[in-house]
Short mmCIF file of the C-alpha atoms (twelve columns), coordinates in Angstrom:
data_MODEL
# 
_entry.id   MODEL 
# 
loop_
_atom_site.group_PDB 
_atom_site.id 
_atom_site.type_symbol 
_atom_site.label_atom_id 
_atom_site.label_alt_id 
_atom_site.label_comp_id 
_atom_site.label_asym_id 
_atom_site.label_seq_id 
_atom_site.Cartn_x 
_atom_site.Cartn_y 
_atom_site.Cartn_z 
_atom_site.pdbx_PDB_model_num 
ATOM 1   C CA . MET A 1   -70.590  -48.317 282.405 1 
ATOM 2   C CA . LYS A 2   -71.022  -51.135 284.911 1 
ATOM 3   C CA . THR A 3   -73.977  -53.485 284.437 1 
ATOM 4   C CA . PHE A 4   -75.891  -55.297 287.189 1 
ATOM 5   C CA . ASN A 5   -78.420  -58.063 286.549 1 
ATOM 6   C CA . SER A 6   -80.482  -57.375 289.662 1 
ATOM 7   C CA . ILE A 7   -81.259  -54.465 291.972 1 
ATOM 8   C CA . THR A 8   -80.003  -56.580 294.885 1 
ATOM 9   C CA . ASP A 9   -76.568  -56.930 293.242 1 
ATOM 10  C CA . PHE A 10  -76.127  -53.149 293.132 1 
ATOM 11  C CA . CYS A 11  -74.150  -51.543 295.902 1 
ATOM 12  C CA . THR A 12  -72.549  -48.104 296.066 1 
ATOM 13  C CA . LYS A 13  -71.629  -45.584 298.732 1 
ATOM 14  C CA . ASP A 14  -72.030  -42.816 296.145 1 
ATOM 15  C CA . GLN A 15  -75.351  -41.028 295.877 1 
ATOM 16  C CA . THR A 16  -77.118  -41.514 292.564 1 
ATOM 17  C CA . PHE A 17  -79.260  -39.758 290.001 1 
ATOM 18  C CA . VAL A 18  -81.725  -42.317 288.647 1 
ATOM 19  C CA . THR A 19  -84.075  -42.698 285.722 1 
ATOM 20  C CA . ILE A 20  -86.367  -45.657 285.062 1 
ATOM 21  C CA . GLY A 21  -87.719  -47.028 281.799 1 
ATOM 22  C CA . THR A 22  -87.598  -49.572 278.987 1 
ATOM 23  C CA . PHE A 23  -85.536  -47.373 276.628 1 
ATOM 24  C CA . ASP A 24  -86.235  -49.762 273.748 1 
ATOM 25  C CA . GLY A 25  -84.327  -48.554 270.698 1 
ATOM 26  C CA . VAL A 26  -82.141  -46.149 272.701 1 
ATOM 27  C CA . HIS A 27  -83.175  -43.669 270.001 1 
ATOM 28  C CA . TYR A 28  -82.612  -39.924 269.876 1 
ATOM 29  C CA . GLY A 29  -85.502  -39.249 272.293 1 
ATOM 30  C CA . HIS A 30  -84.031  -41.603 274.869 1 
ATOM 31  C CA . GLN A 31  -80.577  -40.172 274.258 1 
ATOM 32  C CA . LYS A 32  -81.913  -36.716 275.132 1 
ATOM 33  C CA . ILE A 33  -83.176  -37.960 278.507 1 
ATOM 34  C CA . LEU A 34  -79.935  -39.819 279.227 1 
ATOM 35  C CA . GLU A 35  -77.820  -36.802 278.287 1 
ATOM 36  C CA . LYS A 36  -79.799  -34.766 280.836 1 
ATOM 37  C CA . LEU A 37  -79.399  -37.437 283.528 1 
ATOM 38  C CA . ILE A 38  -75.659  -37.848 282.940 1 
ATOM 39  C CA . PHE A 39  -74.998  -34.095 282.712 1 
ATOM 40  C CA . GLU A 40  -76.899  -33.300 285.914 1 
ATOM 41  C CA . ALA A 41  -75.295  -36.210 287.802 1 
ATOM 42  C CA . LYS A 42  -71.788  -35.140 286.828 1 
ATOM 43  C CA . LYS A 43  -72.524  -31.534 287.715 1 
ATOM 44  C CA . ALA A 44  -73.666  -32.618 291.191 1 
ATOM 45  C CA . ASN A 45  -70.760  -35.076 291.544 1 
ATOM 46  C CA . LYS A 46  -73.173  -38.030 291.713 1 
ATOM 47  C CA . LYS A 47  -73.432  -41.288 289.750 1 
ATOM 48  C CA . SER A 48  -75.956  -41.812 286.933 1 
ATOM 49  C CA . VAL A 49  -78.147  -44.931 287.022 1 
ATOM 50  C CA . LEU A 50  -80.650  -46.336 284.554 1 
ATOM 51  C CA . LEU A 51  -82.989  -48.928 286.045 1 
ATOM 52  C CA . THR A 52  -84.703  -51.085 283.447 1 
ATOM 53  C CA . PHE A 53  -86.529  -54.399 283.553 1 
ATOM 54  C CA . PHE A 54  -86.348  -57.630 281.599 1 
ATOM 55  C CA . PRO A 55  -88.464  -59.420 280.558 1 
ATOM 56  C CA . HIS A 56  -90.595  -56.476 279.476 1 
ATOM 57  C CA . PRO A 57  -93.511  -56.203 281.972 1 
ATOM 58  C CA . ARG A 58  -96.062  -56.913 279.241 1 
ATOM 59  C CA . MET A 59  -94.256  -60.186 278.433 1 
ATOM 60  C CA . VAL A 60  -94.945  -61.272 282.026 1 
ATOM 61  C CA . LEU A 61  -98.333  -59.723 282.789 1 
ATOM 62  C CA . GLN A 62  -99.942  -60.004 279.328 1 
ATOM 63  C CA . LYS A 63  -98.598  -63.306 278.035 1 
ATOM 64  C CA . ASP A 64  -101.076 -63.451 275.155 1 
ATOM 65  C CA . ALA A 65  -100.077 -60.019 273.860 1 
ATOM 66  C CA . LYS A 66  -97.644  -59.999 270.958 1 
ATOM 67  C CA . ILE A 67  -94.745  -57.749 271.806 1 
ATOM 68  C CA . GLU A 68  -92.067  -56.610 269.360 1 
ATOM 69  C CA . LEU A 69  -89.037  -54.789 270.665 1 
ATOM 70  C CA . ILE A 70  -86.591  -52.803 268.572 1 
ATOM 71  C CA . ASN A 71  -83.653  -54.192 270.563 1 
ATOM 72  C CA . THR A 72  -82.904  -57.444 272.293 1 
ATOM 73  C CA . ILE A 73  -81.772  -56.852 275.878 1 
ATOM 74  C CA . LYS A 74  -78.146  -57.502 274.828 1 
ATOM 75  C CA . GLU A 75  -78.394  -54.979 271.972 1 
ATOM 76  C CA . ARG A 76  -79.932  -52.425 274.327 1 
ATOM 77  C CA . ALA A 77  -77.137  -52.866 276.885 1 
ATOM 78  C CA . ASN A 78  -74.488  -52.449 274.174 1 
ATOM 79  C CA . LEU A 79  -76.115  -49.215 272.983 1 
ATOM 80  C CA . LEU A 80  -76.413  -47.861 276.517 1 
ATOM 81  C CA . LYS A 81  -72.682  -48.461 277.062 1 
ATOM 82  C CA . LYS A 82  -72.012  -45.732 274.514 1 
ATOM 83  C CA . THR A 83  -74.029  -43.061 276.364 1 
ATOM 84  C CA . GLY A 84  -71.679  -42.419 279.279 1 
ATOM 85  C CA . LEU A 85  -73.959  -43.873 281.966 1 
ATOM 86  C CA . ASP A 86  -72.210  -44.941 285.147 1 
ATOM 87  C CA . TYR A 87  -74.518  -47.839 285.968 1 
ATOM 88  C CA . LEU A 88  -77.123  -49.938 284.171 1 
ATOM 89  C CA . ILE A 89  -79.357  -52.198 286.272 1 
ATOM 90  C CA . ILE A 90  -81.393  -54.817 284.372 1 
ATOM 91  C CA . HIS A 91  -83.735  -56.211 286.991 1 
ATOM 92  C CA . PRO A 92  -85.679  -59.435 286.320 1 
ATOM 93  C CA . PHE A 93  -89.361  -58.546 286.073 1 
ATOM 94  C CA . SER A 94  -91.692  -61.131 287.583 1 
ATOM 95  C CA . VAL A 95  -95.250  -61.455 288.835 1 
ATOM 96  C CA . ASP A 96  -93.923  -61.239 292.411 1 
ATOM 97  C CA . PHE A 97  -92.021  -58.039 291.626 1 
ATOM 98  C CA . SER A 98  -95.165  -56.552 290.053 1 
ATOM 99  C CA . ARG A 99  -96.820  -56.816 293.474 1 
ATOM 100 C CA . THR A 100 -94.298  -54.419 295.038 1 
ATOM 101 C CA . THR A 101 -96.187  -51.408 296.393 1 
ATOM 102 C CA . ALA A 102 -95.179  -47.859 295.479 1 
ATOM 103 C CA . LEU A 103 -93.914  -47.238 299.002 1 
ATOM 104 C CA . GLU A 104 -91.878  -50.469 299.046 1 
ATOM 105 C CA . PHE A 105 -90.346  -49.618 295.683 1 
ATOM 106 C CA . VAL A 106 -89.314  -46.126 296.771 1 
ATOM 107 C CA . ARG A 107 -88.088  -47.133 300.235 1 
ATOM 108 C CA . ASP A 108 -86.469  -50.503 299.491 1 
ATOM 109 C CA . THR A 109 -85.236  -50.000 295.930 1 
ATOM 110 C CA . LEU A 110 -84.637  -46.310 295.291 1 
ATOM 111 C CA . VAL A 111 -83.568  -45.249 298.781 1 
ATOM 112 C CA . ASN A 112 -82.035  -48.289 300.479 1 
ATOM 113 C CA . GLN A 113 -80.587  -50.047 297.444 1 
ATOM 114 C CA . LEU A 114 -79.777  -47.291 294.950 1 
ATOM 115 C CA . ASN A 115 -78.881  -44.561 297.460 1 
ATOM 116 C CA . ILE A 116 -80.897  -42.058 295.411 1 
ATOM 117 C CA . SER A 117 -80.304  -38.318 295.484 1 
ATOM 118 C CA . LYS A 118 -82.500  -37.371 292.506 1 
ATOM 119 C CA . LEU A 119 -85.072  -39.158 290.340 1 
ATOM 120 C CA . ILE A 120 -85.611  -37.947 286.777 1 
ATOM 121 C CA . ILE A 121 -88.883  -39.461 285.668 1 
ATOM 122 C CA . GLY A 122 -91.183  -39.310 282.662 1 
ATOM 123 C CA . TYR A 123 -94.364  -37.260 282.606 1 
ATOM 124 C CA . ASP A 124 -97.383  -39.185 283.990 1 
ATOM 125 C CA . HIS A 125 -95.127  -42.044 285.107 1 
ATOM 126 C CA . HIS A 126 -96.857  -44.763 287.153 1 
ATOM 127 C CA . PHE A 127 -95.140  -47.487 289.105 1 
ATOM 128 C CA . GLY A 128 -95.666  -50.116 291.797 1 
ATOM 129 C CA . LYS A 129 -98.496  -52.584 292.341 1 
ATOM 130 C CA . ASN A 130 -101.425 -51.889 289.994 1 
ATOM 131 C CA . ARG A 131 -99.505  -48.785 288.830 1 
ATOM 132 C CA . GLU A 132 -100.645 -47.073 292.023 1 
ATOM 133 C CA . GLY A 133 -97.601  -44.800 292.321 1 
ATOM 134 C CA . ASN A 134 -97.667  -41.404 290.583 1 
ATOM 135 C CA . ILE A 135 -95.837  -38.076 290.655 1 
ATOM 136 C CA . GLU A 136 -97.791  -36.851 293.689 1 
ATOM 137 C CA . GLN A 137 -96.784  -39.903 295.739 1 
ATOM 138 C CA . LEU A 138 -93.213  -39.667 294.506 1 
ATOM 139 C CA . THR A 139 -93.028  -36.047 295.596 1 
ATOM 140 C CA . GLU A 140 -94.464  -36.970 298.988 1 
ATOM 141 C CA . TYR A 141 -91.969  -39.831 299.426 1 
ATOM 142 C CA . SER A 142 -89.096  -37.634 298.240 1 
ATOM 143 C CA . HIS A 143 -89.683  -35.278 301.182 1 
ATOM 144 C CA . LEU A 144 -89.874  -38.231 303.551 1 
ATOM 145 C CA . TYR A 145 -86.672  -39.873 302.277 1 
ATOM 146 C CA . ASP A 146 -84.701  -36.765 301.322 1 
ATOM 147 C CA . PHE A 147 -84.330  -36.956 297.540 1 
ATOM 148 C CA . THR A 148 -85.597  -34.730 294.745 1 
ATOM 149 C CA . VAL A 149 -87.856  -35.544 291.816 1 
ATOM 150 C CA . GLU A 150 -87.753  -33.942 288.383 1 
ATOM 151 C CA . GLU A 151 -90.544  -34.737 285.961 1 
ATOM 152 C CA . ILE A 152 -89.615  -34.616 282.287 1 
ATOM 153 C CA . PRO A 153 -92.084  -32.383 280.396 1 
ATOM 154 C CA . ALA A 154 -94.993  -34.045 278.594 1 
ATOM 155 C CA . GLN A 155 -93.751  -32.798 275.215 1 
ATOM 156 C CA . ASP A 156 -90.394  -34.529 275.611 1 
ATOM 157 C CA . ILE A 157 -92.009  -37.801 276.687 1 
ATOM 158 C CA . ASP A 158 -94.483  -37.584 273.805 1 
ATOM 159 C CA . ASP A 159 -91.519  -37.205 271.443 1 
ATOM 160 C CA . VAL A 160 -89.984  -40.376 272.892 1 
ATOM 161 C CA . SER A 161 -93.118  -42.500 272.569 1 
ATOM 162 C CA . VAL A 162 -93.958  -41.060 269.145 1 
ATOM 163 C CA . SER A 163 -90.502  -41.855 267.825 1 
ATOM 164 C CA . SER A 164 -90.653  -45.428 269.212 1 
ATOM 165 C CA . THR A 165 -93.987  -45.918 267.448 1 
ATOM 166 C CA . LYS A 166 -92.684  -44.346 264.237 1 
ATOM 167 C CA . ILE A 167 -89.581  -46.563 264.276 1 
ATOM 168 C CA . ARG A 168 -91.652  -49.738 264.600 1 
ATOM 169 C CA . ARG A 169 -94.103  -48.561 261.944 1 
ATOM 170 C CA . ALA A 170 -91.273  -47.612 259.584 1 
ATOM 171 C CA . LEU A 171 -89.551  -50.987 259.997 1 
ATOM 172 C CA . HIS A 172 -92.811  -52.819 259.303 1 
ATOM 173 C CA . SER A 173 -93.395  -50.768 256.159 1 
ATOM 174 C CA . GLY A 174 -89.859  -51.036 254.774 1 
ATOM 175 C CA . ASN A 175 -89.112  -47.367 255.399 1 
ATOM 176 C CA . LEU A 176 -85.642  -48.097 256.724 1 
ATOM 177 C CA . LYS A 177 -84.342  -44.586 256.142 1 
ATOM 178 C CA . THR A 178 -86.930  -43.108 258.518 1 
ATOM 179 C CA . ALA A 179 -86.303  -45.813 261.129 1 
ATOM 180 C CA . ASN A 180 -82.533  -45.327 261.044 1 
ATOM 181 C CA . ASN A 181 -82.902  -41.538 261.192 1 
ATOM 182 C CA . TYR A 182 -84.992  -41.813 264.373 1 
ATOM 183 C CA . LEU A 183 -82.641  -44.367 265.880 1 
ATOM 184 C CA . GLY A 184 -79.520  -42.375 265.101 1 
ATOM 185 C CA . TYR A 185 -77.838  -45.614 264.003 1 
ATOM 186 C CA . SER A 186 -78.566  -48.556 261.683 1 
ATOM 187 C CA . PHE A 187 -81.169  -51.051 262.860 1 
ATOM 188 C CA . THR A 188 -79.553  -54.424 263.541 1 
ATOM 189 C CA . LEU A 189 -80.387  -58.101 263.615 1 
ATOM 190 C CA . ASN A 190 -78.232  -60.457 265.675 1 
ATOM 191 C CA . GLY A 191 -78.165  -64.203 265.275 1 
ATOM 192 C CA . THR A 192 -76.258  -67.409 264.737 1 
ATOM 193 C CA . VAL A 193 -75.468  -68.727 261.253 1 
ATOM 194 C CA . VAL A 194 -77.290  -72.043 260.845 1 
ATOM 195 C CA . ASN A 195 -77.505  -74.663 258.096 1 
ATOM 196 C CA . GLY A 196 -79.937  -73.931 255.312 1 
ATOM 197 C CA . LYS A 197 -80.889  -75.805 252.152 1 
ATOM 198 C CA . LYS A 198 -77.823  -74.389 250.341 1 
ATOM 199 C CA . LEU A 199 -79.971  -73.341 247.374 1 
ATOM 200 C CA . GLY A 200 -78.213  -69.973 247.188 1 
ATOM 201 C CA . GLY A 201 -74.829  -71.600 246.548 1 
ATOM 202 C CA . LYS A 202 -76.270  -73.626 243.685 1 
ATOM 203 C CA . ILE A 203 -77.374  -70.480 241.845 1 
ATOM 204 C CA . GLY A 204 -74.212  -68.455 242.488 1 
ATOM 205 C CA . PHE A 205 -75.433  -66.548 245.544 1 
ATOM 206 C CA . PRO A 206 -74.333  -68.459 248.667 1 
ATOM 207 C CA . THR A 207 -76.035  -67.188 251.806 1 
ATOM 208 C CA . ALA A 208 -75.588  -67.231 255.556 1 
ATOM 209 C CA . ASN A 209 -78.868  -68.204 257.222 1 
ATOM 210 C CA . ILE A 210 -79.324  -66.079 260.356 1 
ATOM 211 C CA . ASN A 211 -81.301  -67.515 263.262 1 
ATOM 212 C CA . VAL A 212 -82.617  -64.749 265.550 1 
ATOM 213 C CA . GLU A 213 -83.398  -66.619 268.765 1 
ATOM 214 C CA . GLU A 214 -85.277  -63.860 270.608 1 
ATOM 215 C CA . THR A 215 -88.927  -64.254 269.624 1 
ATOM 216 C CA . TYR A 216 -89.742  -60.752 270.879 1 
ATOM 217 C CA . LYS A 217 -87.274  -59.072 268.486 1 
ATOM 218 C CA . LEU A 218 -88.982  -57.017 265.785 1 
ATOM 219 C CA . ILE A 219 -88.261  -58.445 262.317 1 
ATOM 220 C CA . PRO A 220 -88.696  -55.796 259.598 1 
ATOM 221 C CA . LYS A 221 -90.811  -56.056 256.482 1 
ATOM 222 C CA . THR A 222 -90.085  -58.934 254.130 1 
ATOM 223 C CA . GLY A 223 -87.870  -57.956 251.231 1 
ATOM 224 C CA . VAL A 224 -84.279  -57.380 250.167 1 
ATOM 225 C CA . TYR A 225 -81.914  -55.071 252.059 1 
ATOM 226 C CA . VAL A 226 -78.379  -53.733 251.666 1 
ATOM 227 C CA . VAL A 227 -76.487  -54.733 254.810 1 
ATOM 228 C CA . LYS A 228 -73.104  -54.761 256.456 1 
ATOM 229 C CA . SER A 229 -71.446  -56.838 259.133 1 
ATOM 230 C CA . THR A 230 -68.093  -56.977 260.879 1 
ATOM 231 C CA . ILE A 231 -66.565  -60.420 260.430 1 
ATOM 232 C CA . LYS A 232 -63.162  -61.186 261.953 1 
ATOM 233 C CA . ASN A 233 -62.580  -57.449 262.438 1 
ATOM 234 C CA . LYS A 234 -63.315  -56.692 258.779 1 
ATOM 235 C CA . ILE A 235 -66.366  -54.807 257.480 1 
ATOM 236 C CA . ILE A 236 -68.187  -56.902 254.883 1 
ATOM 237 C CA . PHE A 237 -71.123  -55.642 252.825 1 
ATOM 238 C CA . GLY A 238 -73.874  -57.679 251.270 1 
ATOM 239 C CA . MET A 239 -77.578  -58.055 250.622 1 
ATOM 240 C CA . MET A 240 -80.116  -59.780 252.809 1 
ATOM 241 C CA . ASN A 241 -83.484  -61.341 252.115 1 
ATOM 242 C CA . ILE A 242 -86.187  -61.574 254.760 1 
ATOM 243 C CA . GLY A 243 -89.019  -63.768 253.565 1 
ATOM 244 C CA . SER A 244 -90.350  -67.189 252.673 1 
ATOM 245 C CA . ARG A 245 -88.532  -67.578 249.298 1 
ATOM 246 C CA . PRO A 246 -91.741  -68.072 247.271 1 
ATOM 247 C CA . THR A 247 -89.895  -68.787 243.986 1 
ATOM 248 C CA . VAL A 248 -88.540  -72.052 245.475 1 
ATOM 249 C CA . ASN A 249 -91.782  -72.807 247.361 1 
ATOM 250 C CA . GLY A 250 -90.440  -71.890 250.791 1 
ATOM 251 C CA . LYS A 251 -92.833  -72.574 253.646 1 
ATOM 252 C CA . HIS A 252 -91.516  -70.365 256.455 1 
ATOM 253 C CA . GLN A 253 -89.709  -67.086 256.932 1 
ATOM 254 C CA . THR A 254 -85.922  -67.071 256.754 1 
ATOM 255 C CA . ILE A 255 -83.242  -64.396 257.039 1 
ATOM 256 C CA . GLU A 256 -80.459  -64.977 254.503 1 
ATOM 257 C CA . VAL A 257 -77.411  -62.818 253.800 1 
ATOM 258 C CA . HIS A 258 -75.256  -62.968 250.687 1 
ATOM 259 C CA . PHE A 259 -71.932  -61.264 251.464 1 
ATOM 260 C CA . PHE A 260 -70.056  -59.624 248.606 1 
ATOM 261 C CA . ASP A 261 -66.518  -60.820 247.799 1 
ATOM 262 C CA . PHE A 262 -66.519  -63.214 250.737 1 
ATOM 263 C CA . ASN A 263 -66.295  -67.018 250.826 1 
ATOM 264 C CA . ASP A 264 -65.435  -68.066 254.406 1 
ATOM 265 C CA . ASP A 265 -67.435  -70.716 256.260 1 
ATOM 266 C CA . LEU A 266 -69.605  -68.932 258.833 1 
ATOM 267 C CA . TYR A 267 -71.599  -71.816 260.306 1 
ATOM 268 C CA . GLY A 268 -71.982  -71.397 264.065 1 
ATOM 269 C CA . GLU A 269 -70.770  -67.776 264.019 1 
ATOM 270 C CA . ASN A 270 -72.818  -65.123 265.791 1 
ATOM 271 C CA . LEU A 271 -73.249  -62.125 263.503 1 
ATOM 272 C CA . THR A 272 -74.586  -58.601 263.870 1 
ATOM 273 C CA . ILE A 273 -76.220  -57.469 260.632 1 
ATOM 274 C CA . GLU A 274 -76.733  -53.735 260.110 1 
ATOM 275 C CA . LEU A 275 -79.582  -52.849 257.748 1 
ATOM 276 C CA . LEU A 276 -78.561  -49.914 255.542 1 
ATOM 277 C CA . TYR A 277 -81.091  -49.657 252.726 1 
ATOM 278 C CA . PHE A 278 -84.342  -51.316 251.607 1 
ATOM 279 C CA . LEU A 279 -83.898  -52.498 248.007 1 
ATOM 280 C CA . ARG A 280 -87.217  -54.083 247.071 1 
ATOM 281 C CA . ASN A 281 -90.178  -56.204 248.133 1 
ATOM 282 C CA . GLU A 282 -90.043  -59.988 248.035 1 
ATOM 283 C CA . HIS A 283 -91.488  -61.367 244.801 1 
ATOM 284 C CA . LYS A 284 -92.299  -64.786 243.341 1 
ATOM 285 C CA . TYR A 285 -90.534  -65.251 239.992 1 
ATOM 286 C CA . ASP A 286 -91.655  -67.538 237.187 1 
ATOM 287 C CA . SER A 287 -88.356  -69.410 237.034 1 
ATOM 288 C CA . ILE A 288 -84.992  -69.839 238.742 1 
ATOM 289 C CA . ASP A 289 -83.372  -68.041 235.783 1 
ATOM 290 C CA . ALA A 290 -85.619  -65.025 236.380 1 
ATOM 291 C CA . LEU A 291 -84.675  -65.082 240.073 1 
ATOM 292 C CA . ILE A 292 -80.954  -65.223 239.219 1 
ATOM 293 C CA . ALA A 293 -81.340  -62.265 236.853 1 
ATOM 294 C CA . GLN A 294 -83.074  -60.273 239.606 1 
ATOM 295 C CA . LEU A 295 -80.385  -61.172 242.166 1 
ATOM 296 C CA . LYS A 296 -77.701  -59.951 239.776 1 
ATOM 297 C CA . GLN A 297 -79.616  -56.693 239.397 1 
ATOM 298 C CA . ASP A 298 -80.024  -56.462 243.188 1 
ATOM 299 C CA . GLU A 299 -76.276  -56.867 243.643 1 
ATOM 300 C CA . LYS A 300 -75.540  -54.162 241.078 1 
ATOM 301 C CA . THR A 301 -78.037  -51.779 242.718 1 
ATOM 302 C CA . ALA A 302 -76.606  -52.555 246.159 1 
ATOM 303 C CA . ARG A 303 -73.007  -51.980 245.049 1 
ATOM 304 C CA . ASP A 304 -74.017  -48.711 243.336 1 
ATOM 305 C CA . PHE A 305 -75.699  -47.590 246.562 1 
ATOM 306 C CA . LEU A 306 -72.622  -48.435 248.632 1 
ATOM 307 C CA . GLN A 307 -70.341  -46.627 246.227 1 
ATOM 308 C CA . ASN A 308 -72.326  -43.430 246.735 1 
ATOM 309 C CA . GLU A 309 -72.622  -43.678 250.525 1 
ATOM 310 C CA . VAL A 310 -70.056  -43.510 253.312 1 
ATOM 311 C CA . TYR A 311 -70.157  -46.447 255.743 1 
# 
């Protein structure tokens, strides 16, 4: 898959089959649409293209709205690489771009820039300035500019939006199993290891403090999780706490990972943490000794879980 960071950077003599969308999560519903796009493009000897936008339009047009995405744009691109797409275009979304009319978008972007042969689009899809473009206009323009349009059935699109909603809801409620089942892979957090207060090391559970820079990235429910990461080409398991560490009077949310059987210095490293299992809710303990006892129990439960699962 070749990635372009703007529509204007894209250039091909090959005709293309195109779909457009956010594809946040790249979950099984999205994968179904992409499989269709890729299969039909190959069958017609054309190239498959996914056009997506970043920042998310709501981040630009509704700045006060809180938006939580399942993937960062980098995570999404890495997932899309695995689908077999020929081209991914991540176009910068801006207020100026939002003023593009439906006709301008079809003529200048789809036809002149992407060399479109077929557009596979979601049911009730709207596009262009003030969302003025719809399937009727697309069909009209397709005759004018000699490409075809296929609208994905409402049921399939409902499945996609329902599963996106269910994934977010499941992550917020600690139902990691449901979220990972819908995703078809383990939900991840990516971030840099930063200095913490080193309290974990003092009680026998040294942790790597993960700083997730992207403020739009969904952070799951507070609590303790079984996790894994690949560090220096080796899979390392551990347990992670998301929360404010109430037992030691923490004032803000942190993400801390204690890796099992691992002692290397990770400061400054960028890590991908896969969340495998939700162990328990965060809790304020009466003493540090009570916290240590619980952490020992958490580690035992986590190791028992890992022993019975294949990762």
